Tab-separated table of C-alpha atoms and ligand atoms in Angstrom:
chain	number	residue	atom	x	y	z
A	78	UNK	CA	84.900	71.192	94.646
A	79	UNK	CA	83.626	71.532	98.182
A	80	UNK	CA	79.998	72.445	98.810
A	81	UNK	CA	80.803	73.731	102.234
A	82	UNK	CA	81.042	77.489	102.784
A	83	UNK	CA	84.470	78.933	103.369
A	84	UNK	CA	84.414	80.140	106.957
A	85	UNK	CA	86.491	83.190	106.058
A	86	UNK	CA	83.817	84.547	103.725
A	87	UNK	CA	81.578	85.323	106.680
A	88	UNK	CA	81.347	88.400	108.825
A	89	UNK	CA	80.628	87.885	112.506
A	90	UNK	CA	77.074	89.064	111.799
A	91	UNK	CA	76.644	86.460	109.035
A	92	UNK	CA	77.947	83.778	111.349
A	93	UNK	CA	75.670	84.852	114.185
A	94	UNK	CA	72.636	84.613	111.911
A	95	UNK	CA	73.658	81.252	110.577
A	96	UNK	CA	74.141	79.761	114.025
A	97	UNK	CA	70.865	81.276	115.196
A	98	UNK	CA	69.188	79.455	112.321
A	99	UNK	CA	70.703	76.295	113.771
A	100	UNK	CA	68.971	77.210	117.047
A	101	UNK	CA	72.239	78.079	118.783
A	102	UNK	CA	72.609	80.861	121.364
A	103	UNK	CA	74.339	84.046	120.223
A	104	UNK	CA	77.528	83.480	122.217
A	105	UNK	CA	78.354	80.415	120.103
A	106	UNK	CA	79.134	82.610	117.130
A	107	UNK	CA	81.729	84.531	119.114
A	108	UNK	CA	83.162	81.282	120.420
A	109	UNK	CA	83.576	79.900	116.943
A	110	UNK	CA	84.983	83.233	115.745
A	111	UNK	CA	87.664	83.101	118.459
A	112	UNK	CA	88.500	79.496	117.681
A	113	UNK	CA	89.072	80.374	114.048
A	114	UNK	CA	90.722	83.787	114.310
A	115	UNK	CA	92.491	83.718	117.671
A	116	UNK	CA	93.344	80.059	118.137
A	117	UNK	CA	93.677	79.641	114.349
A	118	UNK	CA	92.042	76.205	114.507
A	119	UNK	CA	91.017	74.559	111.259
A	120	UNK	CA	89.502	71.435	112.768
A	121	UNK	CA	86.195	71.816	114.635
A	122	UNK	CA	86.999	68.727	116.725
A	123	UNK	CA	89.741	70.727	118.383
A	124	UNK	CA	87.296	73.449	119.413
A	125	UNK	CA	86.963	72.033	122.886
A	126	UNK	CA	84.596	74.687	124.194
A	127	UNK	CA	82.015	73.740	121.567
A	128	UNK	CA	79.657	70.777	122.124
A	129	UNK	CA	80.224	67.676	120.012
A	130	UNK	CA	77.008	67.852	117.978
A	131	UNK	CA	77.670	71.474	117.068
A	132	UNK	CA	81.271	70.611	116.142
A	133	UNK	CA	79.868	68.089	113.701
A	134	UNK	CA	77.421	70.591	112.279
A	135	UNK	CA	80.245	73.106	111.848
A	136	UNK	CA	82.323	70.514	109.994
A	137	UNK	CA	79.431	69.804	107.657
A	138	UNK	CA	78.726	73.458	107.014
A	139	UNK	CA	82.119	75.151	106.810
A	140	UNK	CA	85.561	74.589	105.474
A	141	UNK	CA	88.492	76.285	107.172
A	142	UNK	CA	90.878	75.287	104.412
A	143	UNK	CA	89.371	76.275	101.100
A	144	UNK	CA	92.820	77.192	99.775
A	145	UNK	CA	94.878	74.121	98.991
A	146	UNK	CA	98.647	74.348	99.010
A	147	UNK	CA	99.839	73.031	95.647
A	148	UNK	CA	103.506	73.887	95.914
A	149	UNK	CA	105.935	75.777	98.095
A	150	UNK	CA	109.337	77.220	97.296
A	151	UNK	CA	111.987	78.568	99.631
A	152	UNK	CA	114.733	80.948	98.585
A	153	UNK	CA	118.344	79.789	98.895
A	154	UNK	CA	118.957	82.056	101.863
A	155	UNK	CA	115.774	80.747	103.530
A	156	UNK	CA	114.376	84.246	104.014
A	157	UNK	CA	111.482	83.949	101.585
A	158	UNK	CA	108.828	81.313	101.083
A	159	UNK	CA	106.311	81.346	98.292
A	160	UNK	CA	103.142	79.277	98.314
A	161	UNK	CA	101.023	78.363	95.311
A	162	UNK	CA	97.397	77.869	96.336
A	163	UNK	CA	94.562	76.402	94.353
A	164	UNK	CA	91.145	77.920	94.970
A	165	UNK	CA	87.791	76.148	95.094
A	166	UNK	CA	87.286	76.704	91.335
A	167	UNK	CA	90.713	75.284	90.501
A	168	UNK	CA	92.357	78.645	89.764
A	169	UNK	CA	95.739	79.392	91.303
A	170	UNK	CA	97.260	82.262	93.228
A	171	UNK	CA	100.525	82.933	94.989
A	172	UNK	CA	101.361	84.459	98.351
A	173	UNK	CA	104.705	85.069	100.013
A	174	UNK	CA	106.244	85.080	103.498
A	175	UNK	CA	109.368	87.185	103.964
A	176	UNK	CA	111.615	87.116	106.990
A	177	UNK	CA	113.878	90.077	107.427
A	178	UNK	CA	115.569	90.543	110.777
A	179	UNK	CA	112.670	90.411	113.231
A	180	UNK	CA	110.038	91.129	110.641
A	181	UNK	CA	107.678	88.475	109.384
A	182	UNK	CA	105.918	90.026	106.435
A	183	UNK	CA	103.141	88.310	104.516
A	184	UNK	CA	102.350	89.451	100.981
A	185	UNK	CA	98.922	88.499	99.617
A	186	UNK	CA	97.175	88.596	96.255
A	187	UNK	CA	93.888	90.375	95.526
A	188	UNK	CA	93.167	89.139	91.997
A	189	UNK	CA	94.029	86.232	89.737
A	190	UNK	CA	96.144	88.087	87.213
A	191	UNK	CA	95.732	91.813	86.690
A	192	UNK	CA	94.049	94.009	84.111
A	193	UNK	CA	96.509	96.900	84.406
A	194	UNK	CA	99.058	95.480	82.010
A	195	UNK	CA	102.223	97.102	83.371
A	196	UNK	CA	104.816	95.938	80.881
A	197	UNK	CA	107.462	94.760	83.358
A	198	UNK	CA	105.126	92.793	85.639
A	199	UNK	CA	104.533	89.045	85.355
A	200	UNK	CA	101.031	89.344	86.805
A	201	UNK	CA	100.163	92.055	84.304
A	202	UNK	CA	101.489	89.862	81.521
A	203	UNK	CA	98.807	87.256	82.447
A	204	UNK	CA	95.815	89.555	82.091
A	205	UNK	CA	92.913	89.402	84.548
A	206	UNK	CA	91.188	86.097	85.291
A	207	UNK	CA	88.977	87.180	88.176
A	208	UNK	CA	88.778	89.048	91.446
A	209	UNK	CA	89.480	87.273	94.704
A	210	UNK	CA	86.795	87.230	97.379
A	211	UNK	CA	87.396	88.718	100.834
A	212	UNK	CA	87.595	85.188	102.264
A	213	UNK	CA	90.256	84.152	99.763
A	214	UNK	CA	92.359	87.123	100.819
A	215	UNK	CA	91.802	86.514	104.527
A	216	UNK	CA	92.677	82.852	104.216
A	217	UNK	CA	96.068	83.577	102.639
A	218	UNK	CA	96.892	85.488	105.796
A	219	UNK	CA	95.489	82.829	108.119
A	220	UNK	CA	97.541	80.187	106.321
A	221	UNK	CA	100.792	81.961	107.160
A	222	UNK	CA	99.642	82.894	110.658
A	223	UNK	CA	99.082	79.186	111.359
A	224	UNK	CA	102.381	78.299	109.779
A	225	UNK	CA	104.295	80.838	111.868
A	226	UNK	CA	102.419	79.862	115.026
A	227	UNK	CA	103.871	76.364	114.713
A	228	UNK	CA	107.303	77.960	115.145
A	229	UNK	CA	105.984	80.173	117.941
A	230	UNK	CA	106.262	83.169	115.673
A	231	UNK	CA	103.839	85.834	114.636
A	232	UNK	CA	103.256	87.772	111.512
A	233	UNK	CA	104.407	91.357	112.053
A	234	UNK	CA	103.421	93.027	108.761
A	235	UNK	CA	100.961	92.513	105.969
A	236	UNK	CA	101.507	93.902	102.493
A	237	UNK	CA	98.759	93.791	99.900
A	238	UNK	CA	101.215	93.699	97.021
A	239	UNK	CA	100.889	90.253	95.509
A	240	UNK	CA	99.052	89.424	92.306
A	241	UNK	CA	96.480	91.980	91.215
A	242	UNK	CA	95.528	95.595	91.702
A	243	UNK	CA	93.761	95.971	95.064
A	244	UNK	CA	91.995	99.187	94.023
A	245	UNK	CA	90.539	97.338	91.043
A	246	UNK	CA	88.910	95.002	93.588
A	247	UNK	CA	88.289	97.682	96.136
A	248	UNK	CA	85.346	96.508	98.168
A	249	UNK	CA	86.515	92.945	98.650
A	250	UNK	CA	89.945	94.207	99.698
A	251	UNK	CA	88.448	96.596	102.255
A	252	UNK	CA	86.259	93.819	103.632
A	253	UNK	CA	89.281	91.569	104.023
A	254	UNK	CA	91.183	94.311	105.862
A	255	UNK	CA	88.230	94.916	108.141
A	256	UNK	CA	87.969	91.238	109.002
A	257	UNK	CA	91.691	90.907	109.738
A	258	UNK	CA	91.596	94.061	111.831
A	259	UNK	CA	88.551	92.990	113.892
A	260	UNK	CA	89.408	93.366	117.595
A	261	UNK	CA	87.226	90.376	118.528
A	262	UNK	CA	89.027	88.161	116.018
A	263	UNK	CA	92.428	88.250	114.333
A	264	UNK	CA	93.070	91.785	115.564
A	265	UNK	CA	95.847	92.679	113.157
A	266	UNK	CA	96.773	96.350	113.524
A	267	UNK	CA	95.880	98.534	110.552
A	268	UNK	CA	99.151	100.422	110.971
A	269	UNK	CA	101.023	97.238	110.127
A	270	UNK	CA	99.156	96.841	106.852
A	271	UNK	CA	100.306	98.416	103.582
A	272	UNK	CA	98.241	98.444	100.442
A	273	UNK	CA	99.982	99.077	97.132
A	274	UNK	CA	98.182	100.566	94.144
A	275	UNK	CA	99.210	101.432	90.632
A	276	UNK	CA	97.300	104.696	90.977
A	277	UNK	CA	93.578	104.433	90.297
A	278	UNK	CA	92.786	108.013	91.212
A	279	UNK	CA	89.092	107.785	92.249
A	280	UNK	CA	89.933	104.883	94.546
A	281	UNK	CA	92.864	106.723	96.130
A	282	UNK	CA	90.443	109.533	96.939
A	283	UNK	CA	87.945	107.093	98.341
A	284	UNK	CA	90.632	105.342	100.368
A	285	UNK	CA	91.692	108.715	101.819
A	286	UNK	CA	88.166	109.082	103.219
A	287	UNK	CA	88.088	105.667	104.927
A	288	UNK	CA	88.729	105.774	108.595
A	289	UNK	CA	91.648	103.365	108.479
A	290	UNK	CA	95.231	103.668	109.623
A	291	UNK	CA	96.347	101.462	106.721
A	292	UNK	CA	99.474	102.616	104.850
A	293	UNK	CA	99.319	103.431	101.171
A	294	UNK	CA	102.028	102.834	98.586
A	295	UNK	CA	101.634	104.103	95.045
A	296	UNK	CA	103.660	102.520	92.252
A	297	UNK	CA	105.050	105.457	90.345
A	298	UNK	CA	107.994	104.150	88.260
A	299	UNK	CA	108.245	107.305	86.140
A	300	UNK	CA	107.847	111.027	86.711
A	301	UNK	CA	106.841	112.115	83.211
A	302	UNK	CA	103.578	111.113	81.521
A	303	UNK	CA	105.373	110.073	78.379
A	304	UNK	CA	107.489	107.438	80.079
A	305	UNK	CA	104.912	106.418	82.661
A	306	UNK	CA	102.263	105.744	80.041
A	307	UNK	CA	104.693	103.427	78.261
A	308	UNK	CA	105.412	101.424	81.382
A	309	UNK	CA	102.081	101.680	83.171
A	310	UNK	CA	99.200	101.939	80.679
A	311	UNK	CA	96.669	103.090	83.291
A	312	UNK	CA	98.614	106.364	83.327
A	313	UNK	CA	96.809	107.286	80.113
A	314	UNK	CA	93.559	107.279	82.051
A	315	UNK	CA	94.928	108.791	85.283
A	316	UNK	CA	97.917	110.930	84.356
A	317	UNK	CA	100.355	112.433	86.825
A	318	UNK	CA	98.557	115.758	87.182
A	319	UNK	CA	95.588	113.833	88.594
A	320	UNK	CA	97.534	111.149	90.409
A	321	UNK	CA	99.829	113.375	92.441
A	322	UNK	CA	97.021	115.646	93.723
A	323	UNK	CA	95.107	112.526	94.834
A	324	UNK	CA	98.219	111.450	96.760
A	325	UNK	CA	98.406	114.897	98.336
A	326	UNK	CA	94.779	114.549	99.308
A	327	UNK	CA	95.513	111.205	100.965
A	328	UNK	CA	98.370	112.715	102.981
A	329	UNK	CA	96.279	115.707	104.033
A	330	UNK	CA	93.195	113.679	104.924
A	331	UNK	CA	94.982	110.968	106.874
A	332	UNK	CA	98.029	112.761	108.211
A	333	UNK	CA	99.984	109.729	107.048
A	334	UNK	CA	103.112	109.560	104.960
A	335	UNK	CA	102.707	108.026	101.534
A	336	UNK	CA	105.168	105.625	99.921
A	337	UNK	CA	106.117	105.700	96.258
A	338	UNK	CA	107.455	102.565	94.592
A	339	UNK	CA	109.918	102.843	91.754
A	340	UNK	CA	111.260	99.750	89.965
A	341	UNK	CA	114.639	100.834	88.601
A	342	UNK	CA	115.015	99.664	85.001
A	343	UNK	CA	118.427	99.988	83.386
A	344	UNK	CA	118.601	103.096	81.186
A	345	UNK	CA	114.810	103.379	81.109
A	346	UNK	CA	113.843	105.180	84.316
A	347	UNK	CA	117.077	105.189	86.319
A	348	UNK	CA	118.638	108.343	84.853
A	349	UNK	CA	119.066	111.677	86.598
A	350	UNK	CA	116.550	113.311	84.234
A	351	UNK	CA	113.843	111.141	85.786
A	352	UNK	CA	115.275	111.718	89.252
A	353	UNK	CA	115.011	115.485	88.653
A	354	UNK	CA	111.460	115.155	87.325
A	355	UNK	CA	110.566	113.115	90.408
A	356	UNK	CA	112.002	115.732	92.747
A	357	UNK	CA	109.922	118.401	91.001
A	358	UNK	CA	106.806	116.240	91.060
A	359	UNK	CA	106.701	115.346	94.748
A	360	UNK	CA	108.459	118.319	96.276
A	361	UNK	CA	107.124	119.048	99.741
A	362	UNK	CA	104.926	115.954	99.923
A	363	UNK	CA	105.246	113.851	103.081
A	364	UNK	CA	106.499	110.730	101.367
A	365	UNK	CA	109.139	108.039	101.115
A	366	UNK	CA	110.438	106.585	97.864
A	367	UNK	CA	111.292	102.882	97.661
A	368	UNK	CA	113.716	102.110	94.871
A	369	UNK	CA	113.563	98.478	93.747
A	370	UNK	CA	115.984	97.184	91.123
A	371	UNK	CA	113.727	95.573	88.497
A	372	UNK	CA	113.089	91.872	88.960
A	373	UNK	CA	113.283	89.886	85.744
A	374	UNK	CA	110.111	88.566	84.107
A	375	UNK	CA	109.659	86.512	80.953
A	376	UNK	CA	107.613	89.002	79.012
A	377	UNK	CA	109.863	92.052	79.337
A	378	UNK	CA	113.303	92.720	77.920
A	379	UNK	CA	114.282	95.499	80.325
A	380	UNK	CA	116.746	94.598	83.028
A	381	UNK	CA	117.658	95.755	86.500
A	382	UNK	CA	119.569	98.965	87.004
A	383	UNK	CA	123.235	98.671	87.948
A	384	UNK	CA	124.411	99.267	91.492
A	385	UNK	CA	126.150	102.490	90.480
A	386	UNK	CA	123.118	103.903	88.697
A	387	UNK	CA	120.840	102.947	91.589
A	388	UNK	CA	123.216	104.684	93.965
A	389	UNK	CA	123.430	107.872	91.943
A	390	UNK	CA	119.613	107.988	91.585
A	391	UNK	CA	119.320	107.482	95.326
A	392	UNK	CA	121.955	110.105	96.104
A	393	UNK	CA	120.294	112.627	93.820
A	394	UNK	CA	116.975	112.233	95.637
A	395	UNK	CA	118.679	112.404	99.011
A	396	UNK	CA	120.540	115.571	98.028
A	397	UNK	CA	117.196	117.114	97.108
A	398	UNK	CA	115.675	116.065	100.436
A	399	UNK	CA	113.435	113.335	99.092
A	400	UNK	CA	113.582	110.473	101.628
A	401	UNK	CA	114.342	107.206	99.858
A	402	UNK	CA	115.828	103.753	100.247
A	403	UNK	CA	117.104	101.142	97.859
A	404	UNK	CA	115.133	98.073	98.831
A	405	UNK	CA	116.722	94.726	99.503
A	406	UNK	CA	115.617	92.212	96.936
A	407	UNK	CA	114.147	89.084	98.469
A	408	UNK	CA	113.060	85.816	96.928
A	409	UNK	CA	114.151	86.615	93.388
A	410	UNK	CA	115.681	83.143	92.942
A	411	UNK	CA	112.208	81.604	93.423
A	412	UNK	CA	110.368	84.264	91.399
A	413	UNK	CA	108.768	85.599	94.562
A	414	UNK	CA	110.045	89.146	94.142
A	415	UNK	CA	107.847	92.163	93.375
A	416	UNK	CA	106.116	91.714	90.053
A	417	UNK	CA	107.236	88.128	89.607
A	418	UNK	CA	104.075	86.410	90.780
A	419	UNK	CA	102.169	84.641	88.054
A	420	UNK	CA	100.418	81.342	87.664
A	421	UNK	CA	99.995	79.162	84.631
A	422	UNK	CA	96.454	78.563	83.543
B	260	SAH	N1	99.072	96.228	91.670
B	260	SAH	C1	99.708	96.821	92.771
B	260	SAH	C2	100.272	95.837	93.763
B	260	SAH	C3	100.946	94.613	93.206
B	260	SAH	S1	102.459	94.884	92.350
B	260	SAH	C4	100.769	97.790	92.309
B	260	SAH	O1	101.140	97.741	91.139
B	260	SAH	O2	101.206	98.599	93.112
B	260	SAH	C5	103.572	95.150	93.702
B	260	SAH	C6	104.765	96.027	93.378
B	260	SAH	O3	105.679	95.374	92.492
B	260	SAH	C7	104.391	97.308	92.685
B	260	SAH	O4	105.102	98.391	93.215
B	260	SAH	C8	104.812	97.012	91.270
B	260	SAH	O5	104.960	98.172	90.526
B	260	SAH	C9	106.079	96.257	91.485
B	260	SAH	N2	106.580	95.507	90.346
B	260	SAH	C10	105.872	94.958	89.352
B	260	SAH	N3	106.693	94.299	88.506
B	260	SAH	C11	107.946	94.437	88.996
B	260	SAH	C12	109.225	93.952	88.584
B	260	SAH	N4	109.361	93.199	87.507
B	260	SAH	N5	110.297	94.283	89.322
B	260	SAH	C13	110.166	95.034	90.452
B	260	SAH	N6	108.990	95.494	90.893
B	260	SAH	C14	107.887	95.212	90.174
B	261	SF4	FE1	98.914	94.901	88.039
B	261	SF4	FE2	100.527	95.979	89.880
B	261	SF4	FE3	101.470	94.245	88.045
B	261	SF4	FE4	100.727	96.684	87.289
B	261	SF4	S1	102.410	96.169	88.677
B	261	SF4	S2	100.217	94.769	86.233
B	261	SF4	S3	99.006	97.039	88.623
B	261	SF4	S4	99.999	93.797	89.644
């Protein structure tokens, strides 16, 4: 275990104070910030605008690689790469890079495991180990940014949809977004970030009040309380007649469209009765529904919908003027698909 501080845990203000304590002028903090977040350097010796003795001090004080890559997997079609990282306490998380046409989307985790216990989700099947820190989230992104930079490519989108429920680790997630968005640093546009939540109503309301342009996706999966509570236990605490109004509030407050995620499970939630209930539920809301054929996980017997059933669900929504798409599955052969991320203890 390293005694050095992870650089990515610091705000620019923290860093400024720390360097001032070293007796350094204020501009050094900004210099170091740019080296880390713009040039993506992880070795202080390469920070050529910083004097040698300070480079050494930086090396002694900070680590720029507190996440260690333990394993990587690439899907057969090469579009998806999954990385298993170990953290400074030895715990593991996964993050994913997806290439689709010109998009380079990075998917990061916010928790080790998840407390929400959705029955079809591998992360939920693990239970919650602990929250990730803002720095641990930021560094997942920086890892892939560095990786892409070596191929002269850039990350185009960030989805906060890996392991964990971001709204169950709200503050750390918001801090990570703020740091990645910082115009003096990494400067990643909020509009290119999407955060996915299972529907923790008070946090959706709070998120609606934040002054961010970040996109919100809510994982719905069922349009009746009876079925949703079976699949997504948190629905018992925040049922649909609280969840949907909070989504409406988000749309009204932000003027942004909301996304609903729906994992299509064969003969569980892929019938036209659910499609009809969904139409009734979200009628008139500025939204888009993403239909994702269920990805297999060890702890759940349900299986993916068939192509025909997915199509008729999709067509029903379309006929009733609910915008929707059947999402392309990526990375399923390496268990990097939605809901497939899990790490052994
Ligand atoms: N906790 C957040 C974000 C992580 S899960 C959330 O639940 O929204 C990311 C997405 O994968 C969610 O939409 C989730 O419902 C979905 N998902 C979980 N398990 C899945 C599975 N086995 N197949 C397809 N999608 C799944
Ligand atoms: Fe947690 Fe999301 Fe998985 Fe549900 S689907 S258990 S909220 S990670």
